[in-house]
Amino acid sequence: MTPGLGGVPRIVVLTGAGISAESGVPTFRDAGGLWEGHRVEDVATPEAFEQDPDTVQRFYDARRRAVASVAPNPAHDALAALERELGDDLLVVTQNIDDLHERAGSTRVLHMHGELGRVRCLACEARSEAPGDLLPGPPCQNCGERMLRPDVVWFGEMPYGLDEIDLALAGCETFVAIGTSGAVHPAAGFVLTASAFGAETLELNLAGSEITSFFAESRLGLASLVVPEWVGEVLREGR
Ligand code: NAD
């Protein structure tokens, strides 16, 4: 989604690659810092795109096709069910570029690192739905130039929606991080902002992360188990 969700939610959930792992989308920290066998510097930086655009396009084309062949898991489903109850009182901020939250039914999703399913034109800056593979180079639907890049935020680029995220973190009652290693900034610092403004903080992750100590509570386990459990508690307690 595009930034501009409006309102201050009671609950802000930050998700990372770990929530999609059980759907069959590999995380990269768990693979020794490689993303599908590639060094991040070789596929997820503006410099890599400048030096070897075909390799970068091929990498994201493969990710886009892989994500299209998998399905949301019970963790995505649980967050969609929570939104059905809470409406505007829930905001999901995701670092993921897949669309598994949306396919589970979530609508209030802010993709701070962009989306595999969208493209940005380097000639006219128009952002639109990906027409499929970006190799060999389809034309932009707006200006006709063949200068499309994935609409994802690479290392060294500015994430989307930071002003809106800051407002949500400052106003929310509860901040929950799910399946994120806490190694990528600025998302790794969201827990500190939320707790500085008085929010309860909870981490749900497979293993302790680099930021576990910043959370008031941390629960370890598979996202497909711990997320539905937590959502069940919220719905029962009506908080
Ligand atoms: P990460 O790969 O750095 O860390 C993944 C975290 O998830 C780890 O802490 C790990 O313990 C946890 N985890 C693994 N399996 C889990 C499970 N089944 N249940 C719960 N937790 C589990 O991911 P990150 O912190 O999101 O940072 C990686 C960056 O890479 C992000 O910026 C993201 O854009 C990108 N990325 C995205 C995807 C995706 O879109 N699905 C996949 C890989 C990388």
mmCIF file with all atom_site columns, C-alpha atoms and ligand atoms in Angstrom, residues 14-23 25-31 34-36 40 59 63 67 73 75-76 94-100 111-114 116 152-153 155 178-185 187 203-210 219-227, ligand 1:
data_model
loop_
_atom_site.group_PDB
_atom_site.id
_atom_site.type_symbol
_atom_site.label_atom_id
_atom_site.label_alt_id
_atom_site.label_comp_id
_atom_site.label_asym_id
_atom_site.label_entity_id
_atom_site.label_seq_id
_atom_site.pdbx_PDB_ins_code
_atom_site.Cartn_x
_atom_site.Cartn_y
_atom_site.Cartn_z
_atom_site.occupancy
_atom_site.B_iso_or_equiv
_atom_site.pdbx_formal_charge
_atom_site.auth_seq_id
_atom_site.auth_comp_id
_atom_site.auth_asym_id
_atom_site.auth_atom_id
_atom_site.pdbx_PDB_model_num
ATOM   1   C CA  . LEU A 1 14  ? 5.850  -4.337  12.503 1.00 0.00 ? 14  LEU A CA  1
ATOM   2   C CA  . THR A 1 15  ? 6.473  -7.453  10.424 1.00 0.00 ? 15  THR A CA  1
ATOM   3   C CA  . GLY A 1 16  ? 9.681  -8.785  8.905  1.00 0.00 ? 16  GLY A CA  1
ATOM   4   C CA  . ALA A 1 17  ? 10.774 -11.658 6.719  1.00 0.00 ? 17  ALA A CA  1
ATOM   5   C CA  . GLY A 1 18  ? 10.150 -14.163 9.548  1.00 0.00 ? 18  GLY A CA  1
ATOM   6   C CA  . ILE A 1 19  ? 6.356  -13.882 9.182  1.00 0.00 ? 19  ILE A CA  1
ATOM   7   C CA  . SER A 1 20  ? 6.586  -15.124 5.586  1.00 0.00 ? 20  SER A CA  1
ATOM   8   C CA  . ALA A 1 21  ? 9.189  -17.851 6.231  1.00 0.00 ? 21  ALA A CA  1
ATOM   9   C CA  . GLU A 1 22  ? 6.622  -20.604 6.802  1.00 0.00 ? 22  GLU A CA  1
ATOM   10  C CA  . SER A 1 23  ? 4.910  -19.661 3.536  1.00 0.00 ? 23  SER A CA  1
ATOM   11  C CA  . VAL A 1 25  ? 9.697  -17.168 1.339  1.00 0.00 ? 25  VAL A CA  1
ATOM   12  C CA  . PRO A 1 26  ? 13.250 -17.403 2.716  1.00 0.00 ? 26  PRO A CA  1
ATOM   13  C CA  . THR A 1 27  ? 14.519 -14.768 5.157  1.00 0.00 ? 27  THR A CA  1
ATOM   14  C CA  . PHE A 1 28  ? 18.057 -13.631 4.586  1.00 0.00 ? 28  PHE A CA  1
ATOM   15  C CA  . ARG A 1 29  ? 19.631 -13.324 8.036  1.00 0.00 ? 29  ARG A CA  1
ATOM   16  C CA  . ASP A 1 30  ? 18.929 -17.005 8.615  1.00 0.00 ? 30  ASP A CA  1
ATOM   17  C CA  . ALA A 1 31  ? 20.949 -17.904 5.509  1.00 0.00 ? 31  ALA A CA  1
ATOM   18  C CA  . LEU A 1 34  ? 22.717 -14.049 1.942  1.00 0.00 ? 34  LEU A CA  1
ATOM   19  C CA  . TRP A 1 35  ? 19.434 -13.442 0.158  1.00 0.00 ? 35  TRP A CA  1
ATOM   20  C CA  . GLU A 1 36  ? 18.700 -16.467 -2.046 1.00 0.00 ? 36  GLU A CA  1
ATOM   21  C CA  . VAL A 1 40  ? 22.774 -7.965  -0.366 1.00 0.00 ? 40  VAL A CA  1
ATOM   22  C CA  . PHE A 1 59  ? 16.864 -11.367 -9.034 1.00 0.00 ? 59  PHE A CA  1
ATOM   23  C CA  . ARG A 1 63  ? 11.458 -13.205 -6.250 1.00 0.00 ? 63  ARG A CA  1
ATOM   24  C CA  . VAL A 1 67  ? 6.063  -15.123 -4.155 1.00 0.00 ? 67  VAL A CA  1
ATOM   25  C CA  . ASN A 1 73  ? 0.166  -18.697 6.496  1.00 0.00 ? 73  ASN A CA  1
ATOM   26  C CA  . ALA A 1 75  ? 0.233  -15.636 11.043 1.00 0.00 ? 75  ALA A CA  1
ATOM   27  C CA  . HIS A 1 76  ? -0.861 -13.463 8.096  1.00 0.00 ? 76  HIS A CA  1
ATOM   28  C CA  . THR A 1 94  ? 5.845  -4.341  6.969  1.00 0.00 ? 94  THR A CA  1
ATOM   29  C CA  . GLN A 1 95  ? 9.452  -4.540  5.859  1.00 0.00 ? 95  GLN A CA  1
ATOM   30  C CA  . ASN A 1 96  ? 8.404  -7.298  3.495  1.00 0.00 ? 96  ASN A CA  1
ATOM   31  C CA  . ILE A 1 97  ? 8.123  -6.725  -0.199 1.00 0.00 ? 97  ILE A CA  1
ATOM   32  C CA  . ASP A 1 98  ? 5.799  -9.689  -0.696 1.00 0.00 ? 98  ASP A CA  1
ATOM   33  C CA  . ASP A 1 99  ? 2.004  -9.246  -0.751 1.00 0.00 ? 99  ASP A CA  1
ATOM   34  C CA  . LEU A 1 100 ? 1.058  -12.024 1.671  1.00 0.00 ? 100 LEU A CA  1
ATOM   35  C CA  . HIS A 1 111 ? 5.056  -1.345  2.885  1.00 0.00 ? 111 HIS A CA  1
ATOM   36  C CA  . MET A 1 112 ? 7.968  0.712   4.172  1.00 0.00 ? 112 MET A CA  1
ATOM   37  C CA  . HIS A 1 113 ? 10.417 -1.121  1.863  1.00 0.00 ? 113 HIS A CA  1
ATOM   38  C CA  . GLY A 1 114 ? 8.155  -1.065  -1.174 1.00 0.00 ? 114 GLY A CA  1
ATOM   39  C CA  . LEU A 1 116 ? 7.628  -6.591  -5.465 1.00 0.00 ? 116 LEU A CA  1
ATOM   40  C CA  . VAL A 1 152 ? 11.448 -1.624  -3.607 1.00 0.00 ? 152 VAL A CA  1
ATOM   41  C CA  . VAL A 1 153 ? 13.602 0.353   -1.202 1.00 0.00 ? 153 VAL A CA  1
ATOM   42  C CA  . PHE A 1 155 ? 19.890 -0.235  1.197  1.00 0.00 ? 155 PHE A CA  1
ATOM   43  C CA  . ILE A 1 178 ? 6.963  -10.086 14.403 1.00 0.00 ? 178 ILE A CA  1
ATOM   44  C CA  . GLY A 1 179 ? 9.729  -12.048 12.686 1.00 0.00 ? 179 GLY A CA  1
ATOM   45  C CA  . THR A 1 180 ? 12.293 -9.312  12.322 1.00 0.00 ? 180 THR A CA  1
ATOM   46  C CA  . SER A 1 181 ? 15.980 -9.558  13.200 1.00 0.00 ? 181 SER A CA  1
ATOM   47  C CA  . GLY A 1 182 ? 16.346 -5.918  14.248 1.00 0.00 ? 182 GLY A CA  1
ATOM   48  C CA  . ALA A 1 183 ? 19.357 -5.588  11.968 1.00 0.00 ? 183 ALA A CA  1
ATOM   49  C CA  . VAL A 1 184 ? 17.842 -3.178  9.439  1.00 0.00 ? 184 VAL A CA  1
ATOM   50  C CA  . HIS A 1 185 ? 17.349 0.478   10.329 1.00 0.00 ? 185 HIS A CA  1
ATOM   51  C CA  . ALA A 1 187 ? 12.743 -0.286  11.568 1.00 0.00 ? 187 ALA A CA  1
ATOM   52  C CA  . GLU A 1 203 ? 8.352  -9.167  20.323 1.00 0.00 ? 203 GLU A CA  1
ATOM   53  C CA  . LEU A 1 204 ? 7.206  -12.382 18.618 1.00 0.00 ? 204 LEU A CA  1
ATOM   54  C CA  . ASN A 1 205 ? 10.122 -14.130 16.957 1.00 0.00 ? 205 ASN A CA  1
ATOM   55  C CA  . LEU A 1 206 ? 11.607 -17.557 16.365 1.00 0.00 ? 206 LEU A CA  1
ATOM   56  C CA  . ALA A 1 207 ? 14.773 -16.698 18.276 1.00 0.00 ? 207 ALA A CA  1
ATOM   57  C CA  . GLY A 1 208 ? 16.052 -13.769 20.301 1.00 0.00 ? 208 GLY A CA  1
ATOM   58  C CA  . SER A 1 209 ? 16.890 -10.841 18.017 1.00 0.00 ? 209 SER A CA  1
ATOM   59  C CA  . GLU A 1 210 ? 19.405 -8.007  18.162 1.00 0.00 ? 210 GLU A CA  1
ATOM   60  C CA  . ARG A 1 219 ? 7.794  -14.635 23.112 1.00 0.00 ? 219 ARG A CA  1
ATOM   61  C CA  . LEU A 1 220 ? 9.724  -17.165 21.060 1.00 0.00 ? 220 LEU A CA  1
ATOM   62  C CA  . GLY A 1 221 ? 8.165  -19.575 18.575 1.00 0.00 ? 221 GLY A CA  1
ATOM   63  C CA  . LEU A 1 222 ? 6.999  -20.064 15.023 1.00 0.00 ? 222 LEU A CA  1
ATOM   64  C CA  . ALA A 1 223 ? 4.990  -17.108 13.747 1.00 0.00 ? 223 ALA A CA  1
ATOM   65  C CA  . SER A 1 224 ? 2.224  -19.501 12.639 1.00 0.00 ? 224 SER A CA  1
ATOM   66  C CA  . LEU A 1 225 ? 1.719  -20.416 16.305 1.00 0.00 ? 225 LEU A CA  1
ATOM   67  C CA  . VAL A 1 226 ? 2.613  -17.368 18.395 1.00 0.00 ? 226 VAL A CA  1
ATOM   68  C CA  . VAL A 1 227 ? 0.844  -14.770 16.236 1.00 0.00 ? 227 VAL A CA  1
HETATM 69  P P1  . NAD B 2 .   ? 15.701 -10.999 8.535  1.00 0.00 ? 1   NAD B P1  1
HETATM 70  O O1  . NAD B 2 .   ? 15.871 -12.004 7.449  1.00 0.00 ? 1   NAD B O1  1
HETATM 71  O O2  . NAD B 2 .   ? 16.837 -10.118 8.879  1.00 0.00 ? 1   NAD B O2  1
HETATM 72  O O3  . NAD B 2 .   ? 15.303 -11.756 9.899  1.00 0.00 ? 1   NAD B O3  1
HETATM 73  C C1  . NAD B 2 .   ? 14.267 -12.691 9.951  1.00 0.00 ? 1   NAD B C1  1
HETATM 74  C C2  . NAD B 2 .   ? 13.831 -12.869 11.397 1.00 0.00 ? 1   NAD B C2  1
HETATM 75  O O4  . NAD B 2 .   ? 12.722 -13.727 11.395 1.00 0.00 ? 1   NAD B O4  1
HETATM 76  C C3  . NAD B 2 .   ? 14.897 -13.501 12.310 1.00 0.00 ? 1   NAD B C3  1
HETATM 77  O O5  . NAD B 2 .   ? 14.931 -12.791 13.520 1.00 0.00 ? 1   NAD B O5  1
HETATM 78  C C4  . NAD B 2 .   ? 14.387 -14.930 12.516 1.00 0.00 ? 1   NAD B C4  1
HETATM 79  O O6  . NAD B 2 .   ? 14.705 -15.453 13.799 1.00 0.00 ? 1   NAD B O6  1
HETATM 80  C C5  . NAD B 2 .   ? 12.889 -14.738 12.369 1.00 0.00 ? 1   NAD B C5  1
HETATM 81  N N1  . NAD B 2 .   ? 12.171 -15.929 11.878 1.00 0.00 ? 1   NAD B N1  1
HETATM 82  C C6  . NAD B 2 .   ? 12.571 -16.837 10.955 1.00 0.00 ? 1   NAD B C6  1
HETATM 83  N N2  . NAD B 2 .   ? 11.621 -17.769 10.763 1.00 0.00 ? 1   NAD B N2  1
HETATM 84  C C7  . NAD B 2 .   ? 10.592 -17.421 11.580 1.00 0.00 ? 1   NAD B C7  1
HETATM 85  C C8  . NAD B 2 .   ? 9.314  -18.002 11.844 1.00 0.00 ? 1   NAD B C8  1
HETATM 86  N N3  . NAD B 2 .   ? 8.883  -19.109 11.222 1.00 0.00 ? 1   NAD B N3  1
HETATM 87  N N4  . NAD B 2 .   ? 8.514  -17.397 12.761 1.00 0.00 ? 1   NAD B N4  1
HETATM 88  C C9  . NAD B 2 .   ? 8.924  -16.268 13.417 1.00 0.00 ? 1   NAD B C9  1
HETATM 89  N N5  . NAD B 2 .   ? 10.119 -15.695 13.215 1.00 0.00 ? 1   NAD B N5  1
HETATM 90  C C10 . NAD B 2 .   ? 10.940 -16.258 12.290 1.00 0.00 ? 1   NAD B C10 1
HETATM 91  O O7  . NAD B 2 .   ? 14.414 -10.174 8.194  1.00 0.00 ? 1   NAD B O7  1
HETATM 92  P P2  . NAD B 2 .   ? 14.049 -8.639  8.433  1.00 0.00 ? 1   NAD B P2  1
HETATM 93  O O8  . NAD B 2 .   ? 14.328 -8.267  9.846  1.00 0.00 ? 1   NAD B O8  1
HETATM 94  O O9  . NAD B 2 .   ? 12.688 -8.490  7.900  1.00 0.00 ? 1   NAD B O9  1
HETATM 95  O O10 . NAD B 2 .   ? 15.058 -7.804  7.527  1.00 0.00 ? 1   NAD B O10 1
HETATM 96  C C11 . NAD B 2 .   ? 15.318 -8.252  6.250  1.00 0.00 ? 1   NAD B C11 1
HETATM 97  C C12 . NAD B 2 .   ? 15.134 -7.278  5.108  1.00 0.00 ? 1   NAD B C12 1
HETATM 98  O O11 . NAD B 2 .   ? 15.103 -8.123  3.940  1.00 0.00 ? 1   NAD B O11 1
HETATM 99  C C13 . NAD B 2 .   ? 13.855 -6.513  5.089  1.00 0.00 ? 1   NAD B C13 1
HETATM 100 O O12 . NAD B 2 .   ? 14.186 -5.199  4.840  1.00 0.00 ? 1   NAD B O12 1
HETATM 101 C C14 . NAD B 2 .   ? 13.043 -7.058  3.901  1.00 0.00 ? 1   NAD B C14 1
HETATM 102 O O13 . NAD B 2 .   ? 12.687 -6.015  3.012  1.00 0.00 ? 1   NAD B O13 1
HETATM 103 C C15 . NAD B 2 .   ? 13.964 -7.962  3.150  1.00 0.00 ? 1   NAD B C15 1
HETATM 104 N N6  . NAD B 2 .   ? 13.394 -9.332  2.899  1.00 0.00 ? 1   NAD B N6  1
HETATM 105 C C16 . NAD B 2 .   ? 12.053 -9.449  2.626  1.00 0.00 ? 1   NAD B C16 1
HETATM 106 C C17 . NAD B 2 .   ? 11.497 -10.702 2.423  1.00 0.00 ? 1   NAD B C17 1
HETATM 107 C C18 . NAD B 2 .   ? 10.007 -10.778 2.125  1.00 0.00 ? 1   NAD B C18 1
HETATM 108 O O14 . NAD B 2 .   ? 9.448  -9.849  1.545  1.00 0.00 ? 1   NAD B O14 1
HETATM 109 N N7  . NAD B 2 .   ? 9.321  -11.851 2.518  1.00 0.00 ? 1   NAD B N7  1
HETATM 110 C C19 . NAD B 2 .   ? 12.283 -11.845 2.499  1.00 0.00 ? 1   NAD B C19 1
HETATM 111 C C20 . NAD B 2 .   ? 13.669 -11.692 2.772  1.00 0.00 ? 1   NAD B C20 1
HETATM 112 C C21 . NAD B 2 .   ? 14.212 -10.417 2.969  1.00 0.00 ? 1   NAD B C21 1
#
